[in-house]
Amino acid sequence: MTIEIKSLSKTFKTHGKEVFALKDINLKIENKDFVCLLGPSGCGKTTLLRLIGGLEKGDNGKILEDEKLITKPSKERGFVFQQYSLFPWLTVLDNVTFGLDLGNDSKEENIRRARTYLKSVGLESSENLYPHELSGGMKQRVAIIRSLVNKPKTLLMDEPFSALDIQNRHKLQEEIVRIWKKTEKTIIFVTHDVDEAVFLADHIVLMGRNPGHIKEVYDSKLSRPRSRNSEEFLAIQSHILEGLES
Amino acid sequence: MITLNKKILPILLPLIIIIFWYIFTVPIVLVPNYVMPSPIMVVASAYQLIISGKLFTHIISTLIKVLSGLLLASVIAIPLGVLLGWSQNLEDMSKFIVGILRPIPPVAWIPFSILWFGIGLIPGIFIIFMGCFFPILIYTIDGAKRTDKVLIESGKTLGTSNFQTITKIIFPSSIPTIISGLKVGVGIALMCTVTAEMVASNSGLGYLIMNSSQLFDTGAVVVGMLSIGIIGLIFDLIFKKIQNKIFW
Ligand SMILES: Nc1ncnc2c1ncn2[C@@H]1O[C@H](COP(=O)(O)OP(=O)(O)O)[C@@H](O)[C@H]1O
Ligand SMILES: [Mg+2]
């Protein structure tokens, strides 16, 4: 799924004041790319991701998905939110089948499919738990597969691991790379953490603020699996840091 | 300091009250018994009302009215409330009507309820409906509005239509607030029933109280009053049980 953003701008009006969140964004994301949107807080990363997700409307410009205008949310574009977003009244299993149950397939088939995904992230024994009984890392795993089970072409993720401790964050980063390789999705991943961006992405979109804009798109040739201690990793990391500070 | 058994604590105060009540109505008669009946008179009246089956009939009559009024109000107010909480436009549209109708005390509907439905079960049910409709509606709107935006948006990115957003996300998310609304509704329903039964009925606990007082049977008046209190208490316990089951 190719996503093309053309001269996109977005302002918010709050209390009569206008906040220029994004100005003249141009970006092309190819099918099966792993892209990170990286920048300091307030530079419009969330806004840009929400615009791609169809959760927000731009003032100017347009976003095309395979030449078609994005106007509203769709299950073709899965979204994992920064906040925990599981339905608290549903069990893990029912959360995962939520999207499938909106369609016409039988409940048994939906459960069977949900279980294979639960198994892939090691949550098969937690299917009857409720969200409040899960750790932060488990919640985000369930949120990820709740989207994936719908077979979206693109997965949009907004700092999904920012609330997790470092061990869990690293574990989930590895899992998402594994999922990306296996399912061949386009992933657009928002983060403010340089280390996370370098570990995950092949294309890092560096953003700046006031108003939100793209500074540079860095194409990383780092081979996988990636090691945080390798010289190349550290070199790219310091290059990106420089780019952000300039 | 003596430590009291936690189970005894709630019944301690009623016991003391009954003892004082007994002392000042039986050995020391402060006021005539038709002004303040003694506990013995109340027990005698209760015994009479129970073996004659009258108390049971009145309780059932009151309960039927309370439950059907509440059910009718819920069936209309809950879906409407979820809808109004979902759409700001619909809520704005209904603001004036709700704002004007809500402050009217349910008993003010008594004249019309008699004119439209005569005497019997229906006018009572109508007044209860008017009484608990608005609290249930207001609570439901409030619950629907407080649905976490991220849940609604999650639903949309998983493919929900507007209708599915309402039924599968906003409604379940509002259930705790709806239960609180129902709890308030039951209280008002009991109040309305008894008031309605005092004027426009020939059965129910309100009727029992009014009728007994006209016959100077103050013991039966107290039996009627206590029955209402006990019904209210039972409803409260039921709702507490339900609320404990709901964890979101
Ligand atoms: N719903 C909104 N209403 C008003 N201002 C907003 C809203 N969402 C974002 N903004 C503003 O837009 C700018 C970019 O925000 P955001 O996209 O959340 O940045 P980031 O995710 O990079 O931290 C900020 O100045 C923020 O205050
Ligand atoms: Mg953000």
Coordinates of C-alpha atoms in Angstrom, one line a residue, chain B residues 47-226:
Chain B
Y47 CA -49.8 -10.1 61.9
Q48 CA -53.3 -9.3 60.8
L49 CA -52.2 -7.9 57.5
I50 CA -50.0 -10.9 56.8
I51 CA -52.4 -13.7 57.6
S52 CA -55.2 -12.0 55.7
G53 CA -52.9 -11.8 52.7
K54 CA -53.6 -8.1 52.4
L55 CA -50.0 -7.0 53.0
F56 CA -48.8 -9.3 50.3
T57 CA -51.4 -8.0 47.8
H58 CA -50.4 -4.4 48.5
I59 CA -46.7 -5.1 48.2
I60 CA -47.2 -6.9 44.9
S61 CA -49.4 -4.1 43.6
T62 CA -46.8 -1.5 44.5
L63 CA -43.9 -3.6 43.1
I64 CA -45.8 -4.2 39.8
K65 CA -46.2 -0.5 39.4
V66 CA -42.6 0.3 40.3
L67 CA -41.1 -2.3 38.1
S68 CA -43.3 -1.7 35.1
G69 CA -42.9 2.1 35.3
L70 CA -39.1 1.6 35.7
L71 CA -39.0 -0.9 32.8
L72 CA -41.0 1.4 30.5
A73 CA -38.8 4.4 31.4
S74 CA -35.6 2.4 30.9
V75 CA -36.7 1.0 27.5
I76 CA -37.2 4.5 26.2
A77 CA -34.7 6.6 28.2
I78 CA -31.6 4.3 27.8
P79 CA -31.5 4.1 24.0
L80 CA -32.5 7.7 23.7
G81 CA -29.8 8.8 26.2
V82 CA -27.1 6.8 24.4
L83 CA -28.2 8.5 21.2
L84 CA -28.3 12.0 22.7
G85 CA -24.9 11.4 24.3
W86 CA -23.4 10.3 21.0
S87 CA -24.7 13.2 18.9
Q88 CA -24.1 16.8 20.2
N89 CA -26.7 18.0 17.6
L90 CA -29.4 15.7 18.8
E91 CA -28.6 16.8 22.4
D92 CA -28.8 20.5 21.5
M93 CA -32.1 19.8 19.8
S94 CA -33.6 18.3 22.9
K95 CA -32.1 20.6 25.4
F96 CA -35.1 22.9 25.9
I97 CA -37.7 20.2 26.1
V98 CA -35.7 18.1 28.6
G99 CA -34.8 21.3 30.5
I100 CA -38.5 22.3 30.9
L101 CA -40.0 18.9 31.6
R102 CA -37.4 17.7 34.0
P103 CA -38.0 20.1 36.9
I104 CA -41.8 19.3 37.0
P105 CA -42.3 17.1 40.0
P106 CA -43.8 13.7 39.1
V107 CA -46.8 14.3 41.4
A108 CA -47.8 17.3 39.3
W109 CA -48.8 14.8 36.6
I110 CA -51.4 13.3 38.9
P111 CA -54.3 15.4 37.6
F112 CA -53.6 14.4 34.0
S113 CA -52.8 10.8 34.9
I114 CA -56.3 10.5 36.4
L115 CA -58.0 12.3 33.5
W116 CA -56.2 10.2 30.9
F117 CA -56.1 6.8 32.7
G118 CA -58.7 6.9 35.5
I119 CA -58.0 4.9 38.7
G120 CA -56.0 1.7 39.0
L121 CA -52.6 0.5 37.9
I122 CA -52.1 2.6 34.8
P123 CA -52.1 6.1 36.2
G124 CA -49.6 5.0 38.9
I125 CA -47.3 3.5 36.2
F126 CA -47.6 6.7 34.2
I127 CA -46.5 8.8 37.2
I128 CA -43.6 6.5 37.9
F129 CA -42.6 6.6 34.3
M130 CA -42.6 10.4 34.4
G131 CA -40.6 10.4 37.6
C132 CA -37.8 8.1 36.7
F133 CA -37.6 8.8 33.0
F134 CA -35.5 12.0 33.4
P135 CA -32.9 10.7 35.9
I136 CA -32.3 7.7 33.8
L137 CA -32.1 9.8 30.6
I138 CA -29.7 12.3 32.2
Y139 CA -27.4 9.7 33.7
T140 CA -27.3 7.8 30.4
I141 CA -26.5 10.9 28.4
D142 CA -23.7 11.7 30.9
G143 CA -22.3 8.1 30.7
A144 CA -22.4 8.1 26.9
K145 CA -20.7 11.5 26.7
R146 CA -17.9 10.3 29.0
T147 CA -17.1 7.4 26.7
D148 CA -13.3 7.5 26.3
K149 CA -12.6 9.0 22.8
V150 CA -9.8 6.5 22.2
L151 CA -12.3 3.6 22.5
I152 CA -14.6 5.2 19.9
E153 CA -11.6 5.8 17.6
S154 CA -10.3 2.3 18.1
G155 CA -13.6 1.0 17.0
K156 CA -13.6 3.1 13.9
T157 CA -10.2 1.9 12.9
L158 CA -11.4 -1.7 13.4
G159 CA -14.3 -1.0 11.1
T160 CA -17.4 0.0 13.1
S161 CA -20.3 1.9 11.5
N162 CA -22.0 4.7 13.4
F163 CA -24.6 2.2 14.6
Q164 CA -22.0 -0.3 15.7
T165 CA -20.1 2.5 17.5
I166 CA -23.3 3.3 19.5
T167 CA -24.3 -0.3 20.3
K168 CA -20.9 -1.9 20.7
I169 CA -18.9 0.9 22.3
I170 CA -20.9 3.8 23.7
F171 CA -23.6 1.7 25.3
P172 CA -21.4 -0.9 27.1
S173 CA -19.1 1.9 28.2
S174 CA -22.0 3.8 29.7
I175 CA -23.4 0.8 31.7
P176 CA -21.9 1.8 35.1
T177 CA -23.5 5.3 34.8
I178 CA -26.7 3.8 33.6
I179 CA -26.9 1.5 36.7
S180 CA -26.4 4.6 38.9
G181 CA -29.3 6.2 37.0
L182 CA -31.5 3.2 37.6
K183 CA -30.6 3.2 41.3
V184 CA -31.7 6.9 41.5
G185 CA -34.8 5.9 39.4
V186 CA -35.9 3.2 41.8
G187 CA -35.8 5.6 44.7
I188 CA -37.9 8.1 42.8
A189 CA -40.2 5.4 41.5
L190 CA -41.0 4.2 45.1
M191 CA -41.7 7.8 46.2
C192 CA -43.9 8.4 43.2
T193 CA -45.8 5.1 43.6
V194 CA -46.7 5.7 47.2
T195 CA -47.8 9.3 46.4
A196 CA -49.8 8.2 43.5
E197 CA -51.4 5.4 45.5
M198 CA -52.5 7.9 48.2
V199 CA -54.6 9.8 45.7
A200 CA -55.5 7.7 42.7
S201 CA -55.5 4.1 43.6
N202 CA -57.4 1.4 45.5
S203 CA -54.4 -0.9 46.2
G204 CA -50.7 -0.7 47.1
L205 CA -48.7 0.4 50.1
G206 CA -49.6 4.1 49.7
Y207 CA -53.2 3.2 49.6
L208 CA -52.8 1.0 52.7
I209 CA -51.2 3.9 54.6
M210 CA -53.9 6.4 53.6
N211 CA -56.7 4.0 54.2
S212 CA -55.4 2.8 57.6
S213 CA -54.9 6.4 58.8
Q214 CA -58.5 7.2 58.0
L215 CA -59.5 4.3 60.2
F216 CA -57.1 5.5 62.9
D217 CA -55.2 2.2 62.6
T218 CA -51.8 3.8 63.1
G219 CA -50.2 0.4 63.6
A220 CA -51.0 -0.5 60.0
V221 CA -49.7 2.9 58.9
V222 CA -46.3 2.0 60.4
V223 CA -46.4 -1.5 58.8
G224 CA -47.0 0.2 55.4
M225 CA -44.1 2.7 56.0
L226 CA -41.7 -0.1 57.1

